[in-house]
Short mmCIF file of C-alpha atoms and ligand atoms in Angstrom, two decimals:
data_model
loop_
_atom_site.label_atom_id
_atom_site.label_comp_id
_atom_site.label_asym_id
_atom_site.label_seq_id
_atom_site.Cartn_x
_atom_site.Cartn_y
_atom_site.Cartn_z
CA MET A 1151 0.00 0.00 0.00
CA SER A 1152 1.31 3.48 -0.83
CA ASN A 1153 2.12 5.92 1.98
CA LEU A 1154 -0.86 7.95 0.92
CA LEU A 1155 -3.28 5.04 1.17
CA GLU A 1156 -1.84 4.17 4.58
CA ALA A 1157 -2.42 7.76 5.68
CA LEU A 1158 -6.00 7.50 4.41
CA GLU A 1159 -6.49 4.42 6.59
CA GLN A 1160 -5.41 6.47 9.60
CA VAL A 1161 -7.94 9.17 8.74
CA LYS A 1162 -10.63 6.50 8.40
CA LYS A 1163 -9.84 5.15 11.86
CA GLN A 1164 -10.22 8.61 13.35
CA LEU A 1165 -13.49 9.50 11.66
CA ALA A 1166 -15.33 6.18 11.75
CA LEU A 1167 -17.91 5.72 14.52
CA THR A 1168 -18.90 2.22 15.59
CA PRO A 1169 -22.50 1.48 16.67
CA GLU A 1170 -21.19 1.24 20.26
CA GLU A 1171 -19.72 4.74 20.00
CA LEU A 1172 -23.02 6.05 18.62
CA GLN A 1173 -24.78 4.54 21.59
CA ARG A 1174 -22.32 6.12 24.03
CA ILE A 1175 -22.80 9.53 22.41
CA SER A 1176 -26.59 9.19 22.51
CA LYS A 1177 -26.51 8.35 26.23
CA ARG A 1178 -24.33 11.35 27.00
CA PHE A 1179 -26.67 13.49 24.92
CA ARG A 1180 -29.71 12.26 26.84
CA GLN A 1181 -27.96 13.09 30.11
CA ALA A 1182 -27.04 16.57 28.84
CA MET A 1183 -30.72 17.13 27.95
CA ALA A 1184 -31.83 16.14 31.44
CA ASP A 1185 -29.15 18.35 33.03
CA GLY A 1186 -30.08 21.33 30.86
CA LEU A 1187 -33.78 20.93 31.64
CA SER A 1188 -33.16 20.82 35.37
CA GLY A 1189 -30.90 23.87 35.32
CA LYS A 1190 -27.65 21.96 35.93
CA PRO A 1191 -24.53 22.88 33.93
CA SER A 1192 -24.87 21.41 30.43
CA SER A 1193 -23.66 22.15 26.92
CA LEU A 1194 -27.33 21.96 25.86
CA LYS A 1195 -29.14 25.23 26.54
CA MET A 1196 -32.68 23.75 26.34
CA LEU A 1197 -34.29 27.12 25.54
CA PRO A 1198 -38.08 27.48 25.86
CA SER A 1199 -40.08 28.52 22.77
CA TYR A 1200 -43.45 29.04 24.49
CA LEU A 1201 -44.97 27.15 21.54
CA GLY A 1202 -46.59 23.72 21.47
CA GLN A 1203 -47.51 21.55 18.50
CA PRO A 1204 -49.89 23.16 15.98
CA SER A 1205 -53.35 21.66 15.53
CA GLY A 1206 -53.19 21.86 11.72
CA THR A 1207 -56.37 23.98 11.63
CA GLU A 1208 -54.67 27.38 12.02
CA THR A 1209 -55.79 29.84 9.33
CA GLY A 1210 -55.01 33.38 8.15
CA ARG A 1211 -52.61 35.60 6.25
CA PHE A 1212 -49.25 36.23 7.90
CA LEU A 1213 -45.80 37.57 7.16
CA ALA A 1214 -42.88 35.27 7.83
CA LEU A 1215 -39.38 36.66 8.23
CA ASP A 1216 -36.57 34.12 8.06
CA PHE A 1217 -33.19 35.34 9.25
CA GLY A 1218 -30.78 32.44 8.97
CA GLY A 1219 -27.20 33.46 8.39
CA THR A 1220 -26.88 33.30 4.63
CA ASN A 1221 -30.06 35.01 3.38
CA VAL A 1222 -32.91 37.11 4.69
CA ARG A 1223 -36.22 35.84 3.33
CA VAL A 1224 -39.65 37.39 3.70
CA LEU A 1225 -42.81 35.52 2.76
CA LEU A 1226 -46.43 36.63 2.69
CA THR A 1227 -48.29 33.42 3.42
CA GLU A 1228 -51.79 32.09 3.69
CA LEU A 1229 -52.62 29.17 6.00
CA ALA A 1230 -55.62 27.23 4.71
CA GLY A 1231 -56.37 25.30 7.90
CA ASP A 1232 -56.06 21.93 6.20
CA GLY A 1233 -52.32 21.47 6.59
CA SER A 1234 -51.52 23.48 3.46
CA ILE A 1235 -49.67 26.79 3.29
CA SER A 1236 -49.43 28.97 0.19
CA VAL A 1237 -46.85 31.64 -0.41
CA LEU A 1238 -48.44 34.73 -1.97
CA GLN A 1239 -45.33 36.90 -2.21
CA ARG A 1240 -41.68 36.50 -1.46
CA ALA A 1241 -38.45 38.49 -1.35
CA SER A 1242 -34.97 37.34 -0.47
CA LYS A 1243 -31.48 38.87 -0.31
CA PRO A 1244 -28.11 37.56 0.81
CA LEU A 1245 -26.70 39.06 4.00
CA LYS A 1246 -23.37 39.29 2.23
CA ASN A 1247 -23.36 40.72 -1.29
CA PRO A 1248 -21.43 38.30 -3.56
CA ALA A 1249 -19.85 41.25 -5.41
CA GLY A 1250 -18.69 42.74 -2.10
CA ALA A 1251 -21.06 45.77 -2.03
CA TYR A 1252 -22.12 45.05 1.56
CA ASP A 1253 -21.73 42.48 4.32
CA TYR A 1254 -24.11 42.65 7.27
CA THR A 1255 -22.46 39.67 8.94
CA SER A 1256 -19.07 41.32 9.49
CA LYS A 1257 -17.66 43.40 12.36
CA GLU A 1258 -18.01 46.48 10.17
CA ALA A 1259 -21.83 46.30 10.31
CA ASP A 1260 -23.95 47.02 13.38
CA GLY A 1261 -27.42 46.04 14.56
CA LEU A 1262 -29.10 49.21 13.28
CA GLN A 1263 -27.78 48.68 9.76
CA LEU A 1264 -28.66 45.00 9.82
CA PHE A 1265 -32.27 45.58 10.92
CA ASP A 1266 -32.72 48.48 8.46
CA PHE A 1267 -31.64 46.04 5.74
CA ILE A 1268 -34.19 43.49 6.98
CA ALA A 1269 -36.94 46.15 7.02
CA SER A 1270 -36.10 47.10 3.43
CA ILE A 1271 -36.75 43.51 2.33
CA ILE A 1272 -40.04 43.37 4.29
CA LYS A 1273 -41.03 46.56 2.43
CA GLU A 1274 -40.76 44.72 -0.90
CA VAL A 1275 -43.45 42.26 0.15
CA VAL A 1276 -45.93 44.02 2.40
CA PRO A 1277 -48.89 45.86 0.88
CA PRO A 1278 -49.37 49.48 2.08
CA GLU A 1279 -52.93 48.88 3.32
CA GLY A 1280 -54.06 46.74 6.26
CA THR A 1281 -52.16 45.29 9.19
CA TYR A 1282 -49.80 42.35 8.94
CA PRO A 1283 -48.88 40.16 11.89
CA LEU A 1284 -45.33 38.89 11.48
CA GLY A 1285 -43.46 35.87 12.77
CA HIS A 1286 -39.69 36.09 12.98
CA THR A 1287 -37.52 33.02 12.57
CA PHE A 1288 -34.25 34.08 14.16
CA SER A 1289 -31.78 31.21 13.95
CA TYR A 1290 -29.46 31.94 16.87
CA PRO A 1291 -29.55 31.19 20.61
CA ILE A 1292 -31.91 33.58 22.35
CA ASN A 1293 -32.91 33.72 25.99
CA GLN A 1294 -36.62 33.70 25.39
CA THR A 1295 -38.89 35.13 28.07
CA GLY A 1296 -42.17 34.90 26.14
CA LEU A 1297 -43.55 34.26 22.64
CA ASN A 1298 -42.36 37.61 21.35
CA SER A 1299 -39.33 38.50 23.44
CA GLY A 1300 -35.79 37.25 23.72
CA THR A 1301 -32.23 38.51 23.88
CA LEU A 1302 -29.45 37.15 21.69
CA ILE A 1303 -27.09 35.15 23.93
CA TYR A 1304 -24.26 35.16 21.37
CA TRP A 1305 -23.90 34.91 17.62
CA THR A 1306 -23.07 31.55 16.09
CA LYS A 1307 -22.04 30.53 12.55
CA GLU A 1308 -19.18 33.09 12.64
CA ILE A 1309 -21.51 36.13 12.43
CA GLU A 1310 -19.84 39.21 13.92
CA THR A 1311 -22.34 42.09 13.50
CA ARG A 1312 -21.84 44.56 16.38
CA ASN A 1313 -24.43 45.67 18.97
CA VAL A 1314 -26.82 42.75 18.64
CA ALA A 1315 -25.59 40.22 21.24
CA GLY A 1316 -27.31 40.92 24.55
CA GLN A 1317 -30.06 42.95 22.82
CA GLU A 1318 -33.80 42.34 22.76
CA ILE A 1319 -34.29 41.18 19.16
CA THR A 1320 -37.99 41.98 18.68
CA GLN A 1321 -37.32 45.51 19.87
CA LEU A 1322 -34.51 45.96 17.33
CA LEU A 1323 -36.89 44.77 14.61
CA GLN A 1324 -39.80 46.91 15.80
CA GLU A 1325 -37.65 50.05 15.88
CA ALA A 1326 -36.37 49.35 12.38
CA LEU A 1327 -39.95 48.86 11.10
CA ILE A 1328 -40.91 52.28 12.47
CA ARG A 1329 -37.76 53.95 11.09
CA ASN A 1330 -38.58 52.49 7.68
CA GLY A 1331 -42.24 53.55 7.62
CA LEU A 1332 -43.77 50.11 8.19
CA PRO A 1333 -46.14 50.56 11.16
CA GLN A 1334 -48.59 48.10 9.58
CA VAL A 1335 -46.15 45.24 10.23
CA GLN A 1336 -46.64 43.84 13.72
CA PRO A 1337 -44.14 41.31 15.11
CA GLN A 1338 -46.01 38.73 17.18
CA VAL A 1339 -43.58 35.91 17.77
CA ILE A 1340 -39.90 35.07 17.59
CA LEU A 1341 -38.70 31.50 17.13
CA ASN A 1342 -35.71 29.42 16.25
CA ASP A 1343 -35.48 27.81 12.78
CA THR A 1344 -35.56 24.32 14.32
CA VAL A 1345 -38.86 25.23 16.01
CA GLY A 1346 -40.18 26.57 12.69
CA THR A 1347 -39.18 23.38 10.91
CA LEU A 1348 -40.96 21.27 13.51
CA LEU A 1349 -44.12 23.43 13.31
CA THR A 1350 -44.30 23.34 9.50
CA ALA A 1351 -43.99 19.58 9.30
CA ALA A 1352 -46.28 18.96 12.31
CA TYR A 1353 -48.93 21.21 10.71
CA LYS A 1354 -49.47 18.34 8.23
CA ASP A 1355 -48.31 15.32 10.19
CA GLN A 1356 -48.82 14.85 13.93
CA THR A 1357 -46.09 12.20 14.23
CA VAL A 1358 -43.50 14.97 13.79
CA ASP A 1359 -42.08 15.79 17.20
CA ILE A 1360 -38.52 16.72 16.32
CA GLY A 1361 -37.37 19.57 14.04
CA SER A 1362 -33.77 19.91 13.00
CA ILE A 1363 -31.50 21.96 10.78
CA CYS A 1364 -28.62 20.30 8.94
CA GLY A 1365 -27.47 23.25 6.87
CA THR A 1366 -25.07 26.15 7.38
CA GLY A 1367 -25.58 25.53 11.09
CA HIS A 1368 -26.85 22.55 13.03
CA ASN A 1369 -29.40 22.41 15.81
CA THR A 1370 -32.47 20.46 16.93
CA ALA A 1371 -35.74 21.21 18.75
CA TYR A 1372 -38.21 18.65 20.10
CA LEU A 1373 -41.55 18.54 21.83
CA GLU A 1374 -41.02 18.24 25.58
CA GLU A 1375 -44.08 16.77 27.30
CA THR A 1376 -43.59 18.72 30.52
CA ALA A 1377 -41.53 21.85 30.07
CA PRO A 1378 -40.02 23.16 33.33
CA GLN A 1379 -41.36 26.68 32.61
CA THR A 1380 -45.06 25.74 32.32
CA ASN A 1381 -45.39 22.04 33.20
CA LYS A 1382 -47.11 21.72 29.83
CA PRO A 1383 -45.98 20.44 26.42
CA MET A 1384 -43.59 22.91 24.79
CA ILE A 1385 -41.11 22.85 21.94
CA ILE A 1386 -37.59 23.22 23.32
CA ASN A 1387 -34.70 24.61 21.27
CA MET A 1388 -31.74 22.61 22.48
CA GLU A 1389 -28.98 24.57 20.69
CA SER A 1390 -27.57 21.10 20.19
CA GLY A 1391 -24.81 22.35 17.89
CA ASN A 1392 -23.14 23.28 21.16
CA PHE A 1393 -23.05 19.66 22.43
CA ASP A 1394 -19.49 18.85 23.38
CA GLN A 1395 -19.13 15.30 24.73
CA LEU A 1396 -17.79 13.95 21.46
CA PRO A 1397 -14.81 12.06 20.07
CA PHE A 1398 -12.82 15.00 18.72
CA THR A 1399 -9.94 14.48 16.31
CA ALA A 1400 -6.88 16.72 16.08
CA TYR A 1401 -8.52 18.27 12.99
CA ASP A 1402 -11.60 19.25 15.01
CA ASP A 1403 -9.47 20.76 17.76
CA LEU A 1404 -7.43 22.75 15.26
CA LEU A 1405 -10.54 24.10 13.54
CA ASP A 1406 -12.06 25.03 16.89
CA SER A 1407 -8.95 26.82 18.10
CA HIS A 1408 -8.99 29.11 15.03
CA SER A 1409 -12.73 29.83 15.11
CA ASP A 1410 -14.51 32.94 16.44
CA ILE A 1411 -15.52 31.40 19.75
CA PRO A 1412 -13.26 28.44 20.61
CA GLY A 1413 -15.04 25.86 22.75
CA ASN A 1414 -18.50 26.86 21.51
CA GLY A 1415 -20.54 24.95 18.94
CA ARG A 1416 -18.29 21.87 19.00
CA LEU A 1417 -20.86 19.55 17.39
CA GLU A 1418 -21.81 22.19 14.83
CA LYS A 1419 -18.12 22.53 13.90
CA MET A 1420 -18.00 18.78 13.10
CA VAL A 1421 -21.24 18.44 11.16
CA SER A 1422 -22.58 21.63 9.57
CA GLY A 1423 -22.17 23.18 6.14
CA ARG A 1424 -20.37 26.23 7.56
CA TYR A 1425 -17.53 24.00 8.80
CA ILE A 1426 -17.35 20.57 7.18
CA GLY A 1427 -15.43 21.90 4.17
CA GLU A 1428 -12.84 23.24 6.58
CA VAL A 1429 -12.62 19.89 8.39
CA LEU A 1430 -12.00 18.30 4.99
CA ARG A 1431 -9.43 20.94 4.06
CA LEU A 1432 -7.49 20.36 7.29
CA ILE A 1433 -7.43 16.62 6.58
CA LEU A 1434 -6.27 17.14 2.99
CA TRP A 1435 -3.67 19.67 4.12
CA ASP A 1436 -2.33 17.07 6.53
CA LEU A 1437 -2.28 14.48 3.74
CA LEU A 1438 -0.27 16.82 1.49
CA GLY A 1439 2.69 16.01 3.70
CA LYS A 1440 1.96 12.30 3.21
CA GLY A 1441 1.95 12.15 -0.58
CA LEU A 1442 -1.30 13.82 -1.65
CA LEU A 1443 -1.07 16.01 -4.78
CA THR A 1444 2.72 15.66 -5.06
CA ASN A 1445 2.53 16.42 -8.80
CA SER A 1446 0.45 19.55 -8.28
CA PRO A 1447 2.57 22.71 -8.29
CA ASP A 1448 -0.34 24.76 -6.89
CA LYS A 1449 -1.16 22.49 -3.96
CA GLU A 1450 -0.20 25.27 -1.49
CA LYS A 1451 -3.53 26.86 -2.39
CA LEU A 1452 -5.07 24.40 0.05
CA ASN A 1453 -3.42 26.40 2.81
CA THR A 1454 -6.23 28.99 2.70
CA PRO A 1455 -8.68 28.50 5.59
CA TYR A 1456 -12.25 27.88 4.47
CA CYS A 1457 -11.28 27.62 0.77
CA LEU A 1458 -13.42 24.44 0.77
CA GLY A 1459 -17.07 24.72 1.72
CA GLY A 1460 -20.01 22.41 2.29
CA GLU A 1461 -20.85 22.48 -1.41
CA ASP A 1462 -17.35 21.38 -2.40
CA THR A 1463 -17.55 18.56 0.13
CA ALA A 1464 -20.84 17.44 -1.43
CA VAL A 1465 -19.34 17.51 -4.92
CA PHE A 1466 -16.27 15.51 -3.83
CA ALA A 1467 -18.35 13.00 -1.86
CA GLY A 1468 -20.88 12.62 -4.68
CA ASP A 1469 -18.45 11.92 -7.51
CA THR A 1470 -18.55 8.14 -7.37
CA THR A 1471 -17.41 7.55 -10.95
CA ALA A 1472 -14.24 5.50 -11.45
CA GLU A 1473 -12.23 8.46 -12.85
CA HIS A 1474 -13.65 11.08 -10.44
CA SER A 1475 -13.41 13.58 -13.30
CA THR A 1476 -15.76 16.03 -11.57
CA ILE A 1477 -13.30 16.27 -8.68
CA THR A 1478 -10.37 16.89 -11.03
CA HIS A 1479 -12.34 19.56 -12.86
CA TRP A 1480 -13.52 21.17 -9.60
CA LEU A 1481 -9.96 21.28 -8.22
CA GLU A 1482 -8.79 23.04 -11.36
CA SER A 1483 -11.65 25.45 -11.91
CA LYS A 1484 -12.59 26.37 -8.35
CA LEU A 1485 -9.33 26.01 -6.49
CA GLY A 1486 -6.75 26.46 -9.26
CA ILE A 1487 -5.05 23.16 -8.34
CA HIS A 1488 -3.80 21.27 -11.40
CA GLY A 1489 -2.01 17.96 -11.91
CA ALA A 1490 -4.14 15.77 -9.58
CA GLN A 1491 -3.39 12.08 -10.16
CA PRO A 1492 -5.94 9.21 -10.03
CA GLU A 1493 -4.80 8.24 -6.53
CA ASP A 1494 -5.16 11.87 -5.34
CA VAL A 1495 -8.75 12.22 -6.48
CA GLN A 1496 -9.62 8.81 -5.07
CA VAL A 1497 -8.26 9.89 -1.67
CA ILE A 1498 -10.05 13.27 -1.83
CA HIS A 1499 -13.32 11.50 -2.66
CA SER A 1500 -12.87 9.06 0.23
CA CYS A 1501 -12.04 11.81 2.73
CA ALA A 1502 -15.10 13.84 1.68
CA GLN A 1503 -17.28 10.76 2.13
CA LEU A 1504 -15.78 10.06 5.54
CA VAL A 1505 -16.46 13.62 6.70
CA ALA A 1506 -20.04 13.52 5.33
CA VAL A 1507 -20.85 10.12 6.85
CA ARG A 1508 -19.37 11.13 10.20
CA SER A 1509 -21.58 14.22 10.15
CA ALA A 1510 -24.73 12.15 9.49
CA ARG A 1511 -23.85 9.57 12.16
CA LEU A 1512 -23.07 12.16 14.84
CA VAL A 1513 -26.36 13.93 14.18
CA ALA A 1514 -28.20 10.59 14.21
CA ALA A 1515 -26.62 9.81 17.60
CA THR A 1516 -28.13 13.02 19.02
CA TYR A 1517 -31.57 12.06 17.67
CA LEU A 1518 -31.15 8.68 19.38
CA GLY A 1519 -30.46 10.58 22.60
CA ILE A 1520 -33.74 12.47 22.18
CA PHE A 1521 -35.67 9.21 21.70
CA GLU A 1522 -34.13 7.88 24.91
CA HIS A 1523 -35.53 10.94 26.65
CA ILE A 1524 -39.02 11.14 25.12
CA ASP A 1525 -39.87 7.51 24.35
CA PRO A 1526 -37.11 5.05 25.35
CA GLU A 1527 -39.08 2.00 24.24
CA LEU A 1528 -40.14 3.64 21.00
CA LYS A 1529 -43.78 2.82 21.56
CA LYS A 1530 -44.93 5.55 19.15
CA PRO A 1531 -43.73 6.47 15.65
CA HIS A 1532 -41.55 9.59 15.53
CA THR A 1533 -40.84 11.72 12.49
CA ILE A 1534 -37.88 14.07 12.45
CA ALA A 1535 -38.41 17.02 10.10
CA ILE A 1536 -35.13 18.33 8.73
CA ASP A 1537 -34.36 21.45 6.71
CA GLY A 1538 -30.99 22.53 5.34
CA SER A 1539 -28.56 22.08 2.51
CA VAL A 1540 -26.49 19.32 4.13
CA TYR A 1541 -29.48 17.03 4.63
CA GLU A 1542 -30.91 17.96 1.25
CA LYS A 1543 -27.80 17.97 -0.91
CA MET A 1544 -25.03 15.93 0.71
CA PRO A 1545 -25.02 12.63 -1.20
CA GLY A 1546 -25.84 9.69 1.05
CA PHE A 1547 -26.59 11.81 4.14
CA PRO A 1548 -30.16 10.61 4.90
CA GLU A 1549 -29.15 7.01 4.12
CA ALA A 1550 -26.19 7.21 6.52
CA MET A 1551 -28.59 8.35 9.25
CA ASP A 1552 -30.93 5.44 8.54
CA THR A 1553 -28.00 3.03 8.77
CA ALA A 1554 -27.06 4.48 12.16
CA PHE A 1555 -30.66 4.09 13.40
CA ALA A 1556 -30.80 0.49 12.19
CA GLN A 1557 -27.45 -0.39 13.81
CA VAL A 1558 -28.49 0.95 17.20
CA LEU A 1559 -32.25 0.31 17.26
CA GLY A 1560 -32.50 -2.92 15.29
CA LEU A 1561 -36.11 -3.69 14.35
CA LYS A 1562 -37.40 -0.71 16.33
CA ALA A 1563 -35.77 1.57 13.76
CA LYS A 1564 -38.99 1.25 11.76
CA GLN A 1565 -40.61 3.56 14.33
CA VAL A 1566 -38.36 6.48 13.36
CA SER A 1567 -37.98 8.35 10.12
CA THR A 1568 -36.56 11.59 8.78
CA VAL A 1569 -38.25 13.83 6.25
CA LEU A 1570 -37.12 16.92 4.35
CA SER A 1571 -39.10 19.99 5.43
CA LYS A 1572 -38.03 22.35 2.66
CA ASP A 1573 -38.29 26.01 3.70
CA GLY A 1574 -39.92 24.72 6.87
CA SER A 1575 -37.88 27.08 9.03
CA GLY A 1576 -39.43 30.19 7.45
CA LEU A 1577 -42.96 28.88 6.93
CA GLY A 1578 -43.04 27.85 10.59
CA ALA A 1579 -42.95 31.56 11.48
CA ALA A 1580 -46.38 31.94 9.84
CA ILE A 1581 -47.80 29.00 11.80
CA ALA A 1582 -46.30 30.34 15.02
CA THR A 1583 -47.90 33.73 14.28
CA ALA A 1584 -51.29 32.08 13.82
CA ILE A 1585 -50.87 30.39 17.21
CA ALA A 1586 -49.70 33.64 18.84
CA VAL A 1587 -52.56 35.72 17.41
CA LYS A 1588 -55.11 33.13 18.59
CA ASN A 1589 -53.62 33.19 22.10
C1 GLC B 679 -26.79 27.66 14.92
C2 GLC B 679 -27.69 28.52 15.81
C3 GLC B 679 -29.03 27.84 16.04
C4 GLC B 679 -29.65 27.46 14.71
C5 GLC B 679 -28.69 26.63 13.88
C6 GLC B 679 -29.23 26.29 12.51
O1 GLC B 679 -26.48 26.50 15.61
O2 GLC B 679 -27.05 28.76 17.04
O3 GLC B 679 -29.90 28.67 16.77
O4 GLC B 679 -30.84 26.77 14.92
O5 GLC B 679 -27.47 27.33 13.70
O6 GLC B 679 -29.47 27.43 11.74
#
């Protein structure tokens, strides 16, 4: 075996997770949930949403604002009361202009500018007449004190906009709406994207009791039967991307040490679209010293942090052809790396697959932890609604989760399933608004 293939074997050993390891992670996750719920120190924040499951009969016309981290989307929606939602109008803009004209995610921008930008997109959608209740999907950890109030604990996903952390988010939005001449828009509820995803899918299917995002970021919410705040059923936003009792590799530690907030978001940094490309890059950079791309004069280009993203990882993992010509082409056209040999592209493909499969298995282990908490014997069927580019576009991702479930649960795995809830995070804001208005 060549040195390079031997090095690949070492990488495999580090990234592979046996069914026993999955089980250990799920048990630790369950314990962290219990600790977080009872107010003990825990990497899981277990934040209340003040929302329960929808009945599916909610009706009305509502604005939904979806503030994720990549784009701001505004939808004017109509809930029909029969599980269906139609979108009447929509507007969307990236938070960071691709041509460099603006970037509301950087240190240079502040909260006022960011919320004025959001208001300008709402303006594109909202008619001048009438009043419009609005639901706000805000996909960051907030200390929520009621349906419509919460302060940002800290930014995640490497967002750095000034003067937002510690602030009351609905107030920032309300003030921006007034400044921008939009008094007819009335924020009613603020929710996490995981909560929105759960609501949208549960609006049609009552077996949905978990909502999750596997996209730029990663996080999960679930329906807690007796929430500590109310002793009633409530959807809890776990901020599970922050879970930290995991088998870290040296690559994970290196990535973490160079990130905005070292120590935070350790699971997210192993599994989400914002980071998996960087995990892959660190592995490939390590393998350069062990024979990867030796005939490529431009291989040093791999020394640029974050030059590989989630999309690149998906392309590399998905090119299963014998020649891996897509990988060769991608290396040349996107990264400017020429001269890759057949063994190089084979190794790059394998590493991308290993990173992708590890991501799916780690996330699956956290879902297993939730089952242990809500229904250890799996007496009922449970559907996990998932939104996000990694779940939707990473080749083999849903299948790798199913394999993990089958390995750990055996025959009982038939009680659990995952389903794509496309745009569920934003649409959920409309359902949450319907619930809030009714209350
Ligand atoms: C990050 C945020 C979390 C969000 C997730 C998915 O983990 O902290 O609130 O749900 O990304 O967007």
